[in-house]
Amino acid sequence: MTNQIKLNRRRFIALSVVGAGGMCLLSRCANSPLSRWRFLTEQESVLLDALVEQIIPTDEWPGARDAGVTNFIDKQLVGPYARYQETYRKGLSAIRETCKANYQKGFEELNWDEQTLFLKKMEAGKMAGPFWEKGLDRQLFGLIRNHSMQGFYGSPRHGGNKNNVSYKMLKLDYPVIIGQNRYKI
Amino acid sequence: MGNKHVNAIVVGAGAGGGIVAKELSVAGLTVVLFERGKWATYDDTDTDELISQRTTVLGNAYGPDDLRHRRVIVNADGSTKIVLPSEGGYNNNAACVGSGTVSYGAMAWRFMQEDFKLKTTYGHVEGSTLEDWPFTYEELEPCYEKAEWEIGVSGDDTQNPFAPPRRKPHPMPPFSHNKEAKLLYDAARRLGYHPFPIPMLRNSVPYGGRPACIRMRTCVGFACPVNAKCGTHNTVIPTAIETGNCELRINSIVSEINVNDQGKITGVTYFDDKNRKQTQTADLVIVSASATETARLLLNSKSRFFPNGIGNENDWVGRNLQGHAYTGARGIFEEDIYDDLGPGASVAICDFSHHNPGIMGGGMLCNEFIRMPYLFTGVRPPGEPSWGKRHKEFQRINFKRVGQVQGPYQEIPSFNARVEVDPVVKDFWGIPVVRLSGFRHEKDIEGCKLMSEKAELWLKEAGAVYTWQNVGGGKGLSGGQHQAGTCRMGNDPKTSVTDKYGRVHAVPNLFVADGSLHVSNGGFNPALTIMALGYRVGGYIASEWTKGNRFK
Ligand SMILES: Cc1cc2nc3c(=O)[nH]c(=O)nc-3n(C[C@H](O)[C@H](O)[C@H](O)COP(=O)(O)OP(=O)(O)OC[C@H]3O[C@@H](n4cnc5c(N)ncnc54)[C@H](O)[C@@H]3O)c2cc1C
Ligand code: SF4
């Protein structure tokens, strides 16, 4: 019982940093002040750009990459989503290693349809091999899907939806000029 | 430094607690009103969907925060999981002065006469604790009226033949319909249904010293920028404070109800805004912390006299947790039906609230509040992809073309759906947290199916060219924003927690006044009923006190 409580105490502390801005849960995540990313490495950011672009592709309107979705995710990963740092780090590495082993190149260098197929396999939980611990494929896919939608369709204040792009696409006037908002510039 | 003794402590400044504090302080009792959250403002969310109280992916703008709060949920296979307030499984409502009444959609429903006597109307339902309330609608009617006039409701139910009888009309005229609601209104008439405007705790005209609503896109999940939404934070709580008898103590979380060595309730222990442990004594304690947190506080108050928690001699505290199984349908129209006249929901029918063959109860059906862009990314017919080019196209083409009709199915109370306190996990202050387990009743799905069919039919008649149902009520636990039922009122102490005035059986000076009291949760959003109960409990205490009863 006492052990359990202690364990739980530690668990609470681990959970407590969730939401604390700028917190890093992993040892390897202290980015240099020169990096443009808070959590991601440069290499991860290129990969994530390609992944989120698959979720919301460019058509006659900009896609997730140009809307700053990677920036949104990076920002949340040192904020409210600090609890997902490990899944992103492990999962992105698994994608990289799988592509290296199977195609001898990076995910971002695969052609569009190959990338789509790869993601569909992740979504269906069908990634096999040494890089994928059980459930990681679906878990990471789910996070990337949801976080891309949030970054693209949510408020620009969180680092995505650059230039209100999704609001323009949906023909919503933003910012709404009513009520207290009338004082907004 | 000791706190000055007061007549009454109210725990929780939400829908029920705000009203009780006002009723008591106006009657001359000295009151301390505890609230674990803060005063919230519109600027806390602005128009930010991702932290709105409805889509809380990056946190709850109106509390509680992910940093200090957590709960444990027990999965179907018996495994447990720690959940944060921003995650769905937490079953959050809110934590701030006014609680959910700051950011709610503000539908202002009276329950129907049948809702107070479900057992008499439908008989015993196997596997359920379905019961009549210990009083009728007629007995609560004056309290509904008081809630409507003191907090402020816009509406007109003369067009609703199923509306329960009332003595006075609503204090404000109803809201007009937007384009979607107009199409649905006409369609309902053609189908022989009885559409009418949804009563709303929002000012359709200036009322209570506050202006009229400016019809925005962001209402449900957000605070009101012009103070046209009526909650306890901008009505009864300021009134209570103005009496000079009520002190509102914010950022203060109550951890235990204190009992002396004669087994008498003497006050509460709490952590103040600097996390210091403090005591406050009082003649009376009223717990209004919401269905989950009220049960938690009673269960956490263990002593020699109450080894299983206060009021829990018969293991009824925390039982019968109910929310609503939301169920309905969606439909795509050929042209835009979205005209940006917020907040969206305005037309309802009560044709399927009761007396549906073979079904216990039913629920009100209405059109839905405006879906914000992120929320809409999850609105897709079965088989549509949830990402990729096609998903984006659907979003672009149909954002303004999808109509939605839905309603809260009145859940069948289930003894196993419950709130306990976790034996291990604690919150930031070291207080054992809520542990949620059990399932809603297996028959709920039948009522949900019926309501969804009717909703789909209604959308088709309104002109939707492609429709699909989203049926609620599946296996799972219900609670969330409409949480209720965990400290049931009743005449028999063996099968209820409080008497018909909210007084905990066998504890003369402890009351409950919030959604916990609900015997059943109606086929409607619950806030106006919780407010009416606040007036009932508060009014009872005040009148007894005035007569000299000190609840000893
Ligand atoms: C987005 C949203 C939309 C909604 N829309 C509607 C609607 O359209 N119509 C409707 O009828 N209802 C709606 N609701 C639900 C409505 O807000 C609730 O039913 C109602 O507020 C519940 O009242 P209550 O008194 O039971 O609890 P609450 O109003 O939740 O009050 C409980 C208060 O107690 C405080 N508290 C808890 N524990 C402690 C403690 N230990 N110490 C100190 N303080 C404590 C909490 O912080 C909270 O402020 C909505 C809610 C939300 C969030
Ligand atoms: S729609 Fe009306 S009541 Fe709702 S937030 Fe806007 S102004 Fe306030």
PDB file of C-alpha atoms in Angstrom, chain A residues 1-157:
ATOM      1  CA  MET A   1       0.000   0.000   0.000  1.00  0.00           C
ATOM      2  CA  THR A   2       2.702   2.478   0.981  1.00  0.00           C
ATOM      3  CA  ASN A   3       4.632   1.496  -2.108  1.00  0.00           C
ATOM      4  CA  GLN A   4       1.581   2.051  -4.203  1.00  0.00           C
ATOM      5  CA  ILE A   5       1.106   5.491  -2.743  1.00  0.00           C
ATOM      6  CA  LYS A   6       4.717   6.377  -3.393  1.00  0.00           C
ATOM      7  CA  LEU A   7       4.450   5.160  -6.927  1.00  0.00           C
ATOM      8  CA  ASN A   8       1.367   7.171  -7.338  1.00  0.00           C
ATOM      9  CA  ARG A   9       3.044  10.225  -5.905  1.00  0.00           C
ATOM     10  CA  ARG A  10       5.696   9.938  -8.586  1.00  0.00           C
ATOM     11  CA  ARG A  11       3.010   9.425 -11.193  1.00  0.00           C
ATOM     12  CA  PHE A  12       1.340  12.581  -9.994  1.00  0.00           C
ATOM     13  CA  ILE A  13       4.519  14.545 -10.347  1.00  0.00           C
ATOM     14  CA  ALA A  14       5.031  13.202 -13.870  1.00  0.00           C
ATOM     15  CA  LEU A  15       1.488  14.179 -14.684  1.00  0.00           C
ATOM     16  CA  SER A  16       1.823  17.536 -12.999  1.00  0.00           C
ATOM     17  CA  VAL A  17       4.220  18.866 -15.539  1.00  0.00           C
ATOM     18  CA  VAL A  18       1.559  18.353 -18.150  1.00  0.00           C
ATOM     19  CA  GLY A  19       0.493  21.788 -19.113  1.00  0.00           C
ATOM     20  CA  ALA A  20       3.434  23.531 -17.530  1.00  0.00           C
ATOM     21  CA  GLY A  21       4.774  25.604 -20.396  1.00  0.00           C
ATOM     22  CA  GLY A  22       8.315  24.894 -21.498  1.00  0.00           C
ATOM     23  CA  MET A  23       8.550  21.612 -19.644  1.00  0.00           C
ATOM     24  CA  CYS A  24      10.471  18.741 -21.119  1.00  0.00           C
ATOM     25  CA  LEU A  25       9.755  15.224 -19.978  1.00  0.00           C
ATOM     26  CA  LEU A  26      12.477  13.569 -22.011  1.00  0.00           C
ATOM     27  CA  SER A  27      16.158  13.941 -21.329  1.00  0.00           C
ATOM     28  CA  ARG A  28      16.976  14.609 -24.966  1.00  0.00           C
ATOM     29  CA  CYS A  29      14.630  17.464 -25.560  1.00  0.00           C
ATOM     30  CA  ALA A  30      16.491  20.514 -24.420  1.00  0.00           C
ATOM     31  CA  ASN A  31      16.754  22.314 -27.725  1.00  0.00           C
ATOM     32  CA  SER A  32      19.523  24.797 -28.347  1.00  0.00           C
ATOM     33  CA  PRO A  33      18.403  28.413 -28.169  1.00  0.00           C
ATOM     34  CA  LEU A  34      19.361  28.681 -31.833  1.00  0.00           C
ATOM     35  CA  SER A  35      16.845  26.055 -32.923  1.00  0.00           C
ATOM     36  CA  ARG A  36      13.591  27.292 -34.381  1.00  0.00           C
ATOM     37  CA  TRP A  37      11.851  24.381 -32.647  1.00  0.00           C
ATOM     38  CA  ARG A  38      10.944  23.950 -29.018  1.00  0.00           C
ATOM     39  CA  PHE A  39      10.798  20.173 -28.870  1.00  0.00           C
ATOM     40  CA  LEU A  40      11.295  18.799 -32.361  1.00  0.00           C
ATOM     41  CA  THR A  41      14.661  18.239 -33.955  1.00  0.00           C
ATOM     42  CA  GLU A  42      15.216  19.731 -37.392  1.00  0.00           C
ATOM     43  CA  GLN A  43      15.000  16.252 -38.915  1.00  0.00           C
ATOM     44  CA  GLU A  44      11.749  15.453 -37.080  1.00  0.00           C
ATOM     45  CA  SER A  45      10.228  18.713 -38.229  1.00  0.00           C
ATOM     46  CA  VAL A  46      10.831  17.883 -41.901  1.00  0.00           C
ATOM     47  CA  LEU A  47       9.219  14.488 -41.408  1.00  0.00           C
ATOM     48  CA  LEU A  48       6.282  15.945 -39.474  1.00  0.00           C
ATOM     49  CA  ASP A  49       5.737  18.528 -42.223  1.00  0.00           C
ATOM     50  CA  ALA A  50       5.287  15.690 -44.700  1.00  0.00           C
ATOM     51  CA  LEU A  51       2.983  13.775 -42.355  1.00  0.00           C
ATOM     52  CA  VAL A  52       0.635  16.650 -41.552  1.00  0.00           C
ATOM     53  CA  GLU A  53       0.522  17.626 -45.216  1.00  0.00           C
ATOM     54  CA  GLN A  54      -0.921  14.171 -45.912  1.00  0.00           C
ATOM     55  CA  ILE A  55      -3.628  14.772 -43.318  1.00  0.00           C
ATOM     56  CA  ILE A  56      -4.620  18.141 -44.797  1.00  0.00           C
ATOM     57  CA  PRO A  57      -3.095  18.402 -48.292  1.00  0.00           C
ATOM     58  CA  THR A  58      -2.632  21.529 -50.342  1.00  0.00           C
ATOM     59  CA  ASP A  59      -5.281  21.961 -53.040  1.00  0.00           C
ATOM     60  CA  GLU A  60      -6.626  25.292 -54.216  1.00  0.00           C
ATOM     61  CA  TRP A  61      -6.125  26.231 -50.582  1.00  0.00           C
ATOM     62  CA  PRO A  62      -2.905  25.915 -48.564  1.00  0.00           C
ATOM     63  CA  GLY A  63      -2.420  22.659 -46.689  1.00  0.00           C
ATOM     64  CA  ALA A  64      -1.255  21.845 -43.186  1.00  0.00           C
ATOM     65  CA  ARG A  65       2.421  22.446 -43.920  1.00  0.00           C
ATOM     66  CA  ASP A  66       1.917  26.022 -45.058  1.00  0.00           C
ATOM     67  CA  ALA A  67      -0.616  26.681 -42.304  1.00  0.00           C
ATOM     68  CA  GLY A  68       2.070  26.098 -39.670  1.00  0.00           C
ATOM     69  CA  VAL A  69       0.636  22.891 -38.242  1.00  0.00           C
ATOM     70  CA  THR A  70       4.111  21.569 -37.390  1.00  0.00           C
ATOM     71  CA  ASN A  71       4.723  24.736 -35.416  1.00  0.00           C
ATOM     72  CA  PHE A  72       1.397  24.211 -33.623  1.00  0.00           C
ATOM     73  CA  ILE A  73       2.332  20.664 -32.648  1.00  0.00           C
ATOM     74  CA  ASP A  74       5.837  21.644 -31.562  1.00  0.00           C
ATOM     75  CA  LYS A  75       4.389  24.385 -29.369  1.00  0.00           C
ATOM     76  CA  GLN A  76       1.810  22.126 -27.728  1.00  0.00           C
ATOM     77  CA  LEU A  77       4.423  19.435 -27.094  1.00  0.00           C
ATOM     78  CA  VAL A  78       6.110  21.687 -24.578  1.00  0.00           C
ATOM     79  CA  GLY A  79       2.728  22.807 -23.228  1.00  0.00           C
ATOM     80  CA  PRO A  80      -0.534  20.925 -22.737  1.00  0.00           C
ATOM     81  CA  TYR A  81       0.661  18.012 -24.894  1.00  0.00           C
ATOM     82  CA  ALA A  82       3.910  17.381 -23.043  1.00  0.00           C
ATOM     83  CA  ARG A  83       2.388  14.015 -22.184  1.00  0.00           C
ATOM     84  CA  TYR A  84       2.703  13.010 -25.851  1.00  0.00           C
ATOM     85  CA  GLN A  85       6.410  13.827 -26.209  1.00  0.00           C
ATOM     86  CA  GLU A  86       7.456  10.217 -25.873  1.00  0.00           C
ATOM     87  CA  THR A  87       4.946   8.927 -28.431  1.00  0.00           C
ATOM     88  CA  TYR A  88       6.051  11.519 -30.973  1.00  0.00           C
ATOM     89  CA  ARG A  89       9.743  10.911 -30.411  1.00  0.00           C
ATOM     90  CA  LYS A  90       9.462   7.129 -30.594  1.00  0.00           C
ATOM     91  CA  GLY A  91       6.901   7.119 -33.363  1.00  0.00           C
ATOM     92  CA  LEU A  92       8.702   9.539 -35.645  1.00  0.00           C
ATOM     93  CA  SER A  93      11.853   7.519 -35.194  1.00  0.00           C
ATOM     94  CA  ALA A  94       9.979   4.307 -36.052  1.00  0.00           C
ATOM     95  CA  ILE A  95       8.698   5.896 -39.271  1.00  0.00           C
ATOM     96  CA  ARG A  96      12.192   7.037 -40.182  1.00  0.00           C
ATOM     97  CA  GLU A  97      13.745   3.650 -39.499  1.00  0.00           C
ATOM     98  CA  THR A  98      11.020   1.755 -41.371  1.00  0.00           C
ATOM     99  CA  CYS A  99      11.431   3.959 -44.454  1.00  0.00           C
ATOM    100  CA  LYS A 100      15.187   3.599 -44.304  1.00  0.00           C
ATOM    101  CA  ALA A 101      14.924  -0.190 -44.109  1.00  0.00           C
ATOM    102  CA  ASN A 102      12.215  -0.621 -46.751  1.00  0.00           C
ATOM    103  CA  TYR A 103      12.901   2.186 -49.250  1.00  0.00           C
ATOM    104  CA  GLN A 104      16.407   3.353 -48.361  1.00  0.00           C
ATOM    105  CA  LYS A 105      15.094   6.914 -48.097  1.00  0.00           C
ATOM    106  CA  GLY A 106      13.168   9.208 -45.810  1.00  0.00           C
ATOM    107  CA  PHE A 107       9.355   9.279 -45.588  1.00  0.00           C
ATOM    108  CA  GLU A 108       9.381  12.806 -46.956  1.00  0.00           C
ATOM    109  CA  GLU A 109      11.170  11.546 -50.089  1.00  0.00           C
ATOM    110  CA  LEU A 110       8.555   8.902 -50.924  1.00  0.00           C
ATOM    111  CA  ASN A 111       6.059   9.830 -53.603  1.00  0.00           C
ATOM    112  CA  TRP A 112       2.622  11.041 -52.547  1.00  0.00           C
ATOM    113  CA  ASP A 113       0.770   7.760 -52.979  1.00  0.00           C
ATOM    114  CA  GLU A 114       3.454   5.776 -51.199  1.00  0.00           C
ATOM    115  CA  GLN A 115       3.160   8.167 -48.291  1.00  0.00           C
ATOM    116  CA  THR A 116      -0.623   7.823 -48.239  1.00  0.00           C
ATOM    117  CA  LEU A 117      -0.381   4.044 -48.209  1.00  0.00           C
ATOM    118  CA  PHE A 118       2.140   4.175 -45.399  1.00  0.00           C
ATOM    119  CA  LEU A 119      -0.213   6.295 -43.282  1.00  0.00           C
ATOM    120  CA  LYS A 120      -3.178   4.053 -44.042  1.00  0.00           C
ATOM    121  CA  LYS A 121      -1.162   1.120 -42.746  1.00  0.00           C
ATOM    122  CA  MET A 122      -0.401   3.052 -39.580  1.00  0.00           C
ATOM    123  CA  GLU A 123      -4.034   4.000 -39.169  1.00  0.00           C
ATOM    124  CA  ALA A 124      -5.063   0.345 -39.481  1.00  0.00           C
ATOM    125  CA  GLY A 125      -2.441  -0.733 -36.945  1.00  0.00           C
ATOM    126  CA  LYS A 126      -0.575  -2.845 -39.478  1.00  0.00           C
ATOM    127  CA  MET A 127       2.997  -1.728 -38.961  1.00  0.00           C
ATOM    128  CA  ALA A 128       5.222  -4.677 -38.162  1.00  0.00           C
ATOM    129  CA  GLY A 129       8.882  -5.080 -37.442  1.00  0.00           C
ATOM    130  CA  PRO A 130      11.374  -4.214 -34.766  1.00  0.00           C
ATOM    131  CA  PHE A 131      10.709  -0.446 -34.725  1.00  0.00           C
ATOM    132  CA  TRP A 132       7.063  -0.662 -33.744  1.00  0.00           C
ATOM    133  CA  GLU A 133       6.063  -1.538 -30.243  1.00  0.00           C
ATOM    134  CA  LYS A 134       2.525  -2.738 -30.014  1.00  0.00           C
ATOM    135  CA  GLY A 135      -0.047  -0.056 -30.624  1.00  0.00           C
ATOM    136  CA  LEU A 136       2.415   2.714 -31.390  1.00  0.00           C
ATOM    137  CA  ASP A 137       1.353   2.959 -35.054  1.00  0.00           C
ATOM    138  CA  ARG A 138      -2.293   3.654 -34.352  1.00  0.00           C
ATOM    139  CA  GLN A 139      -1.557   5.796 -31.371  1.00  0.00           C
ATOM    140  CA  LEU A 140       0.799   8.096 -33.252  1.00  0.00           C
ATOM    141  CA  PHE A 141      -1.490   8.209 -36.272  1.00  0.00           C
ATOM    142  CA  GLY A 142      -4.415   9.245 -34.066  1.00  0.00           C
ATOM    143  CA  LEU A 143      -2.379  12.020 -32.478  1.00  0.00           C
ATOM    144  CA  ILE A 144      -1.117  13.353 -35.802  1.00  0.00           C
ATOM    145  CA  ARG A 145      -4.605  13.279 -37.280  1.00  0.00           C
ATOM    146  CA  ASN A 146      -6.221  15.114 -34.376  1.00  0.00           C
ATOM    147  CA  HIS A 147      -3.405  17.568 -33.816  1.00  0.00           C
ATOM    148  CA  SER A 148      -3.290  18.448 -37.517  1.00  0.00           C
ATOM    149  CA  MET A 149      -7.007  19.234 -37.483  1.00  0.00           C
ATOM    150  CA  GLN A 150      -6.582  21.329 -34.344  1.00  0.00           C
ATOM    151  CA  GLY A 151      -3.616  23.211 -35.764  1.00  0.00           C
ATOM    152  CA  PHE A 152      -5.323  23.884 -39.068  1.00  0.00           C
ATOM    153  CA  TYR A 153      -8.870  24.624 -37.938  1.00  0.00           C
ATOM    154  CA  GLY A 154      -8.242  26.014 -34.437  1.00  0.00           C
ATOM    155  CA  SER A 155      -7.411  29.533 -33.344  1.00  0.00           C
ATOM    156  CA  PRO A 156      -4.154  30.973 -34.783  1.00  0.00           C
ATOM    157  CA  ARG A 157      -3.120  31.980 -31.257  1.00  0.00           C
TER     158      ARG A 157
END
